[in-house]
Amino acid sequence: IIQSVTKLGQILNKEKKSVQIVNSLEKRIQYIQNSEKKTIPKVLAIEWIEPFFTAGHWIPQMIEFAGGINLISKTGDHSRRMDMDEVIRSDPDIIILMPCGFDTDRTVSEYGSILSNNSAWNSLKSVKNNQIYAVDANSFFSKPSIRTIDGLEILAKIIQPEKFENLIVPDNSFSKIS
């Protein structure tokens, strides 16, 4: 993302503006990444609900920067299918639903129709502790752009709520599912 902004600045002969944007983005990333975290929760990011797909690519690194331990997938790996047994074995503290191309409202709706009455799902610690979140994957997570930095801030608010309670994120960018 940073390299793309720099390259666009060169192509458009707007290097000064691109340097300002890059500096701003890097400060936001460093603020999240370098903030001290008291606890490091285990986080499972789910890119698709039926069938389950774990979020891969850049999402694992974003979770780690935001102060969580990413479960199942690794940075740079493709998103991949997983089953309920794998979800149960991973024992996440927090689950973040981010179906590719969905906004928050559609994700909450899909959750209600697919998972809310699933007994295996409802046995998860994260479900019992009301630590299930829907995010606007279409705007902040599904495609790399400067809005991905907003996505990092959204993850920080979810994963480390006390630390980042004053961080301002876009309206309707995430929702706690209860």
Coordinates of N, CA and C in Angstrom, one line a residue:
I1 N 0.8 -1.2 0.0 CA 0.0 0.0 0.0 C 0.9 1.3 0.0
I2 N 1.9 1.3 0.9 CA 2.8 2.4 1.0 C 3.5 2.6 -0.3
Q3 N 4.0 1.5 -0.9 CA 4.7 1.5 -2.1 C 3.8 2.0 -3.3
S4 N 2.6 1.6 -3.2 CA 1.6 2.0 -4.3 C 1.4 3.5 -4.2
V5 N 1.2 4.1 -3.0 CA 1.0 5.5 -2.9 C 2.2 6.3 -3.4
T6 N 3.4 5.8 -3.0 CA 4.6 6.4 -3.5 C 4.7 6.4 -5.0
K7 N 4.5 5.3 -5.6 CA 4.5 5.1 -7.0 C 3.5 6.0 -7.7
L8 N 2.3 6.1 -7.2 CA 1.3 7.0 -7.8 C 1.7 8.4 -7.7
G9 N 2.3 8.8 -6.6 CA 2.9 10.2 -6.5 C 3.9 10.5 -7.6
Q10 N 4.7 9.5 -7.9 CA 5.7 9.7 -8.9 C 5.1 9.8 -10.3
I11 N 4.2 8.9 -10.6 CA 3.5 8.9 -11.9 C 2.7 10.2 -12.1
L12 N 2.0 10.7 -11.1 CA 1.2 11.8 -11.2 C 1.9 13.1 -10.9
N13 N 3.2 13.0 -10.7 CA 4.0 14.2 -10.4 C 3.5 14.9 -9.1
K14 N 3.1 14.1 -8.1 CA 2.6 14.6 -6.9 C 3.4 14.0 -5.7
E15 N 4.7 14.0 -5.8 CA 5.6 13.3 -4.8 C 5.4 13.9 -3.4
K16 N 5.3 15.3 -3.4 CA 5.2 15.9 -2.1 C 3.9 15.5 -1.3
K17 N 2.8 15.4 -2.1 CA 1.5 15.0 -1.5 C 1.6 13.5 -1.1
S18 N 2.2 12.7 -1.9 CA 2.3 11.2 -1.6 C 3.2 11.0 -0.4
V19 N 4.2 11.8 -0.2 CA 5.0 11.7 1.0 C 4.2 12.0 2.2
Q20 N 3.4 13.1 2.2 CA 2.5 13.4 3.3 C 1.5 12.3 3.6
I21 N 1.0 11.7 2.6 CA 0.0 10.6 2.8 C 0.8 9.4 3.4
V22 N 1.9 9.0 2.8 CA 2.7 7.9 3.4 C 3.1 8.1 4.8
N23 N 3.5 9.3 5.2 CA 3.9 9.6 6.5 C 2.7 9.5 7.5
S24 N 1.6 10.0 7.1 CA 0.3 9.8 7.9 C 0.0 8.4 8.1
L25 N 0.0 7.6 7.0 CA -0.3 6.1 7.1 C 0.7 5.4 8.0
E26 N 1.9 5.7 7.8 CA 2.9 5.0 8.7 C 2.8 5.4 10.1
K27 N 2.4 6.6 10.5 CA 2.2 7.0 11.9 C 1.1 6.3 12.5
R28 N 0.0 6.1 11.7 CA -1.2 5.4 12.2 C -0.8 3.9 12.4
I29 N -0.1 3.3 11.5 CA 0.3 1.9 11.7 C 1.2 1.8 12.9
Q30 N 2.2 2.6 13.0 CA 3.1 2.5 14.2 C 2.4 2.8 15.5
Y31 N 1.5 3.7 15.5 CA 0.7 3.9 16.8 C 0.1 2.6 17.3
I32 N -0.6 1.9 16.4 CA -1.3 0.7 16.7 C -0.2 -0.4 17.1
Q33 N 0.7 -0.6 16.2 CA 1.7 -1.7 16.3 C 2.6 -1.5 17.6
N34 N 3.0 -0.3 17.9 CA 3.9 0.0 19.0 C 3.2 0.2 20.4
S35 N 1.9 0.3 20.4 CA 1.2 0.5 21.7 C 1.3 -0.8 22.5
E36 N 1.6 -0.6 23.8 CA 1.7 -1.7 24.8 C 0.3 -2.3 25.0
K37 N 0.3 -3.6 24.9 CA -1.0 -4.4 25.1 C -0.8 -5.2 26.4
K38 N -1.9 -5.1 27.3 CA -1.8 -5.9 28.5 C -2.1 -7.4 28.3
T39 N -3.0 -7.7 27.5 CA -3.3 -9.1 27.2 C -3.3 -9.3 25.7
I40 N -3.0 -10.5 25.2 CA -3.0 -10.8 23.8 C -4.0 -11.9 23.5
P41 N -5.2 -11.5 23.1 CA -6.2 -12.5 22.9 C -6.0 -13.3 21.6
K42 N -6.5 -14.5 21.6 CA -6.5 -15.4 20.4 C -7.7 -15.0 19.5
V43 N -7.4 -14.7 18.3 CA -8.4 -14.1 17.3 C -8.5 -15.0 16.1
L44 N -9.7 -15.3 15.8 CA -10.0 -16.1 14.5 C -10.8 -15.1 13.6
A45 N -10.2 -14.9 12.4 CA -10.9 -14.1 11.4 C -11.5 -15.0 10.4
I46 N -12.8 -14.9 10.2 CA -13.5 -15.8 9.2 C -13.9 -15.0 8.0
E47 N -13.4 -15.4 6.9 CA -13.6 -14.7 5.6 C -14.9 -15.1 4.9
W48 N -15.4 -16.3 5.2 CA -16.6 -16.8 4.7 C -17.3 -17.7 5.7
I49 N -18.6 -17.6 5.8 CA -19.4 -18.3 6.8 C -19.8 -19.7 6.4
E50 N -20.3 -19.9 5.2 CA -20.8 -21.2 4.8 C -20.3 -21.5 3.4
P51 N -19.3 -22.4 3.2 CA -18.6 -23.0 4.2 C -17.6 -22.1 4.9
F52 N -17.0 -22.4 6.0 CA -16.1 -21.6 6.7 C -14.8 -21.5 5.9
F53 N -14.3 -20.2 5.8 CA -13.0 -20.0 5.2 C -12.3 -19.0 6.2
T54 N -11.0 -19.4 6.5 CA -10.2 -18.5 7.4 C -9.7 -17.4 6.5
A55 N -9.5 -16.2 7.1 CA -9.0 -15.0 6.4 C -7.5 -15.1 6.3
G56 N -6.9 -15.1 5.1 CA -5.5 -15.2 4.9 C -4.9 -13.9 4.4
H57 N -3.9 -14.0 3.5 CA -3.3 -12.8 2.9 C -2.7 -11.9 3.9
W58 N -3.2 -10.6 4.0 CA -2.7 -9.6 4.9 C -3.4 -9.6 6.3
I59 N -4.5 -10.2 6.4 CA -5.3 -10.2 7.6 C -4.6 -10.7 8.8
P60 N -3.9 -11.8 8.8 CA -3.1 -12.3 10.0 C -2.1 -11.2 10.5
Q61 N -1.4 -10.6 9.6 CA -0.5 -9.5 10.1 C -1.2 -8.4 10.7
M62 N -2.4 -8.0 10.1 CA -3.2 -6.9 10.7 C -3.6 -7.3 12.1
I63 N -4.0 -8.5 12.3 CA -4.4 -9.0 13.7 C -3.3 -8.9 14.7
E64 N -2.1 -9.3 14.2 CA -0.9 -9.3 15.1 C -0.5 -7.8 15.4
F65 N -0.6 -6.9 14.4 CA -0.3 -5.5 14.7 C -1.3 -4.9 15.7
A66 N -2.5 -5.4 15.6 CA -3.6 -4.8 16.4 C -3.5 -5.4 17.9
G67 N -2.7 -6.4 18.1 CA -2.5 -6.9 19.5 C -3.2 -8.2 19.7
G68 N -3.4 -9.0 18.7 CA -4.0 -10.3 18.8 C -3.1 -11.4 18.4
I69 N -3.4 -12.6 18.8 CA -2.7 -13.8 18.2 C -3.6 -14.4 17.1
N70 N -3.2 -14.3 15.9 CA -4.0 -14.8 14.8 C -4.0 -16.4 14.8
L71 N -5.2 -16.9 14.6 CA -5.4 -18.4 14.6 C -5.6 -18.9 13.2
I72 N -5.1 -20.1 13.0 CA -5.3 -21.0 11.8 C -4.5 -20.5 10.6
S73 N -4.7 -19.3 10.1 CA -4.0 -18.9 8.9 C -2.8 -18.1 9.2
K74 N -1.9 -18.0 8.2 CA -0.6 -17.3 8.4 C -0.5 -16.1 7.4
T75 N 0.2 -15.1 7.7 CA 0.4 -14.0 6.8 C 0.9 -14.5 5.5
G76 N 0.3 -14.0 4.4 CA 0.7 -14.4 3.1 C 0.1 -15.6 2.5
D77 N -0.5 -16.5 3.4 CA -1.2 -17.6 2.9 C -2.5 -17.2 2.3
H78 N -3.0 -18.1 1.4 CA -4.3 -17.9 0.8 C -5.4 -18.2 1.9
S79 N -6.5 -17.6 1.8 CA -7.6 -18.0 2.6 C -8.0 -19.4 2.3
R80 N -8.4 -20.2 3.3 CA -8.7 -21.6 3.0 C -9.9 -22.0 3.8
R81 N -10.4 -23.1 3.3 CA -11.6 -23.7 3.9 C -11.2 -24.4 5.2
M82 N -12.1 -24.3 6.2 CA -11.9 -25.0 7.5 C -13.2 -25.5 8.0
D83 N -13.2 -26.4 8.9 CA -14.5 -27.0 9.3 C -14.7 -26.6 10.8
M84 N -15.9 -26.9 11.3 CA -16.3 -26.5 12.7 C -15.3 -27.1 13.7
D85 N -14.9 -28.4 13.5 CA -13.9 -29.0 14.4 C -12.7 -28.2 14.5
E86 N -12.2 -27.6 13.4 CA -11.0 -26.8 13.5 C -11.2 -25.5 14.2
V87 N -12.4 -24.9 14.0 CA -12.8 -23.7 14.7 C -12.8 -24.0 16.2
I88 N -13.4 -25.1 16.6 CA -13.6 -25.5 18.0 C -12.2 -25.7 18.6
R89 N -11.3 -26.5 17.9 CA -10.0 -26.7 18.4 C -9.1 -25.5 18.6
S90 N -9.4 -24.5 17.8 CA -8.6 -23.2 17.9 C -9.0 -22.4 19.1
D91 N -10.1 -22.6 19.7 CA -10.6 -22.0 20.9 C -10.3 -20.5 21.0
P92 N -10.9 -19.8 20.0 CA -10.6 -18.3 19.9 C -11.3 -17.5 21.1
D93 N -10.6 -16.5 21.5 CA -11.2 -15.6 22.5 C -12.1 -14.6 21.8
I94 N -11.8 -14.3 20.5 CA -12.5 -13.3 19.7 C -12.7 -13.9 18.3
I95 N -13.9 -13.8 17.8 CA -14.1 -14.2 16.4 C -14.5 -12.9 15.6
I96 N -13.9 -12.7 14.5 CA -14.2 -11.5 13.6 C -14.7 -12.1 12.3
L97 N -16.0 -11.8 12.0 CA -16.6 -12.3 10.7 C -16.4 -11.2 9.7
M98 N -15.7 -11.5 8.6 CA -15.4 -10.6 7.5 C -15.6 -11.2 6.2
P99 N -16.8 -11.6 5.8 CA -17.0 -12.2 4.5 C -16.7 -11.2 3.4
C100 N -15.9 -11.8 2.5 CA -15.4 -11.0 1.3 C -16.5 -10.3 0.6
G101 N -16.5 -9.0 0.5 CA -17.4 -8.2 -0.2 C -18.7 -7.8 0.5
F102 N -18.8 -8.2 1.8 CA -20.0 -7.9 2.6 C -19.7 -6.7 3.5
D103 N -20.8 -5.9 3.7 CA -20.7 -4.8 4.7 C -21.2 -5.4 6.0
T104 N -21.2 -4.6 7.0 CA -21.5 -5.0 8.4 C -22.9 -5.6 8.5
D105 N -23.9 -4.9 8.0 CA -25.3 -5.3 8.1 C -25.5 -6.7 7.4
R106 N -24.9 -6.8 6.2 CA -25.1 -8.1 5.5 C -24.5 -9.3 6.3
T107 N -23.3 -9.0 6.9 CA -22.6 -10.0 7.7 C -23.4 -10.4 8.9
V108 N -24.0 -9.4 9.6 CA -24.9 -9.7 10.8 C -26.1 -10.5 10.3
S109 N -26.7 -10.2 9.2 CA -27.8 -11.0 8.7 C -27.4 -12.4 8.3
E110 N -26.3 -12.6 7.7 CA -25.8 -13.9 7.3 C -25.6 -14.7 8.6
Y111 N -25.0 -14.1 9.6 CA -24.7 -14.8 10.9 C -26.0 -15.3 11.5
G112 N -27.0 -14.4 11.5 CA -28.3 -14.8 12.1 C -29.0 -15.9 11.4
S113 N -28.9 -16.0 10.1 CA -29.5 -17.1 9.3 C -28.7 -18.4 9.3
I114 N -27.4 -18.3 9.5 CA -26.5 -19.5 9.4 C -26.0 -20.0 10.7
L115 N -25.6 -19.1 11.6 CA -24.8 -19.6 12.8 C -25.5 -19.4 14.1
S116 N -26.5 -18.5 14.2 CA -27.0 -18.2 15.5 C -27.6 -19.3 16.3
N117 N -28.2 -20.3 15.6 CA -28.8 -21.5 16.2 C -28.0 -22.8 16.1
N118 N -26.7 -22.6 15.7 CA -25.8 -23.8 15.6 C -25.3 -24.2 17.0
S119 N -25.6 -25.4 17.5 CA -25.2 -25.7 18.8 C -23.7 -25.8 19.0
A120 N -23.0 -26.4 18.0 CA -21.5 -26.4 18.1 C -20.9 -25.0 18.1
W121 N -21.4 -24.1 17.3 CA -21.0 -22.8 17.3 C -21.2 -22.1 18.7
N122 N -22.4 -22.3 19.2 CA -22.8 -21.7 20.4 C -22.1 -22.3 21.6
S123 N -21.3 -23.4 21.5 CA -20.5 -23.9 22.5 C -19.1 -23.2 22.7
L124 N -18.8 -22.4 21.7 CA -17.5 -21.7 21.7 C -17.4 -20.7 22.8
K125 N -16.3 -20.6 23.4 CA -16.0 -19.6 24.5 C -16.3 -18.2 24.0
S126 N -15.8 -17.9 22.8 CA -16.0 -16.5 22.3 C -17.5 -16.2 22.1
V127 N -18.3 -17.1 21.7 CA -19.8 -16.9 21.6 C -20.4 -16.7 23.0
K128 N -20.0 -17.6 23.9 CA -20.6 -17.5 25.3 C -20.2 -16.1 25.9
N129 N -19.0 -15.6 25.6 CA -18.5 -14.4 26.2 C -18.8 -13.1 25.3
N130 N -19.7 -13.3 24.4 CA -20.1 -12.2 23.5 C -19.0 -11.5 22.8
Q131 N -18.1 -12.3 22.3 CA -16.9 -11.7 21.6 C -16.9 -12.1 20.1
I132 N -18.1 -11.9 19.5 CA -18.2 -12.1 18.1 C -18.5 -10.8 17.4
Y133 N -17.7 -10.5 16.4 CA -17.9 -9.2 15.7 C -18.0 -9.3 14.2
A134 N -18.8 -8.4 13.6 CA -18.9 -8.3 12.2 C -18.3 -7.0 11.7
V135 N -17.5 -7.1 10.7 CA -16.9 -5.9 10.1 C -17.3 -5.6 8.7
D136 N -17.1 -4.4 8.3 CA -17.4 -4.1 6.9 C -16.2 -4.5 6.0
A137 N -16.2 -5.8 5.6 CA -15.1 -6.3 4.9 C -14.9 -5.7 3.5
N138 N -16.1 -5.3 2.9 CA -16.0 -4.8 1.6 C -15.2 -3.4 1.6
S139 N -15.4 -2.6 2.6 CA -14.7 -1.3 2.6 C -13.3 -1.3 3.2
F140 N -13.0 -2.3 4.1 CA -11.8 -2.1 4.9 C -10.9 -3.4 4.9
F141 N -11.3 -4.5 4.3 CA -10.5 -5.7 4.5 C -10.3 -6.5 3.2
S142 N -11.3 -6.5 2.3 CA -11.2 -7.4 1.2 C -10.2 -7.1 0.1
K143 N -9.9 -5.8 0.0 CA -8.9 -5.4 -1.1 C -8.0 -4.4 -0.5
P144 N -6.7 -4.6 -0.8 CA -5.7 -3.7 -0.2 C -5.8 -2.3 -0.8
S145 N -5.9 -1.3 0.1 CA -5.9 0.1 -0.3 C -5.6 0.9 1.0
I146 N -5.6 2.2 0.9 CA -5.3 3.0 2.1 C -6.4 2.8 3.1
R147 N -7.5 2.4 2.7 CA -8.6 2.1 3.7 C -8.3 0.9 4.6
T148 N -7.3 0.1 4.1 CA -6.8 -1.0 4.9 C -6.3 -0.5 6.3
I149 N -5.7 0.7 6.3 CA -5.2 1.2 7.6 C -6.4 1.5 8.5
D150 N -7.5 2.0 7.9 CA -8.8 2.1 8.8 C -9.1 0.7 9.3
G151 N -9.0 -0.3 8.5 CA -9.2 -1.7 8.9 C -8.4 -2.1 10.1
L152 N -7.1 -1.7 10.1 CA -6.2 -2.0 11.2 C -6.7 -1.3 12.5
E153 N -7.2 -0.1 12.3 CA -7.7 0.6 13.5 C -9.0 0.0 14.0
I154 N -9.8 -0.5 13.1 CA -11.0 -1.2 13.5 C -10.6 -2.5 14.3
L155 N -9.7 -3.2 13.8 CA -9.2 -4.4 14.5 C -8.7 -4.1 15.9
A156 N -7.9 -3.0 16.0 CA -7.4 -2.6 17.3 C -8.5 -2.3 18.3
K157 N -9.5 -1.6 17.8 CA -10.7 -1.3 18.7 C -11.4 -2.6 19.2
I158 N -11.4 -3.6 18.3 CA -12.1 -4.9 18.7 C -11.2 -5.7 19.6
I159 N -9.9 -5.8 19.2 CA -9.0 -6.7 19.9 C -8.5 -6.1 21.2
Q160 N -8.2 -4.8 21.3 CA -7.7 -4.1 22.5 C -8.6 -3.0 22.8
P161 N -9.9 -3.2 23.2 CA -10.9 -2.1 23.4 C -10.5 -1.1 24.4
E162 N -9.9 -1.5 25.5 CA -9.5 -0.5 26.5 C -8.4 0.4 26.0
K163 N -7.4 -0.2 25.4 CA -6.3 0.6 24.9 C -6.7 1.6 23.8
F164 N -7.6 1.2 23.0 CA -7.9 2.0 21.8 C -9.4 2.5 21.8
E165 N -9.9 2.7 23.1 CA -11.3 3.2 23.2 C -11.5 4.6 22.6
N166 N -10.5 5.4 22.5 CA -10.7 6.8 22.0 C -10.3 6.9 20.5
L167 N -9.9 5.8 19.9 CA -9.6 5.7 18.5 C -10.9 5.9 17.7
I168 N -10.9 6.8 16.8 CA -12.1 7.0 16.0 C -12.0 6.2 14.7
V169 N -13.1 5.4 14.5 CA -13.1 4.6 13.2 C -14.4 5.0 12.5
P170 N -14.5 4.7 11.2 CA -15.7 5.1 10.4 C -17.0 4.5 11.0
D171 N -18.1 5.2 10.9 CA -19.4 4.7 11.4 C -19.8 3.4 10.7
N172 N -20.4 2.5 11.4 CA -20.9 1.2 10.9 C -19.8 0.4 10.3
S173 N -18.5 0.6 10.8 CA -17.4 -0.2 10.3 C -17.3 -1.6 10.9
F174 N -17.9 -1.7 12.2 CA -18.0 -3.0 12.8 C -19.1 -3.0 13.8
S175 N -19.5 -4.2 14.2 CA -20.6 -4.3 15.1 C -20.4 -5.6 16.0
K176 N -20.7 -5.5 17.3 CA -20.6 -6.6 18.1 C -21.9 -7.4 18.0
I177 N -21.8 -8.7 17.8 CA -23.0 -9.5 17.6 C -23.3 -10.2 18.9
S178 N -24.5 -10.0 19.4 CA -24.8 -10.7 20.7 C -26.1 -11.5 20.6

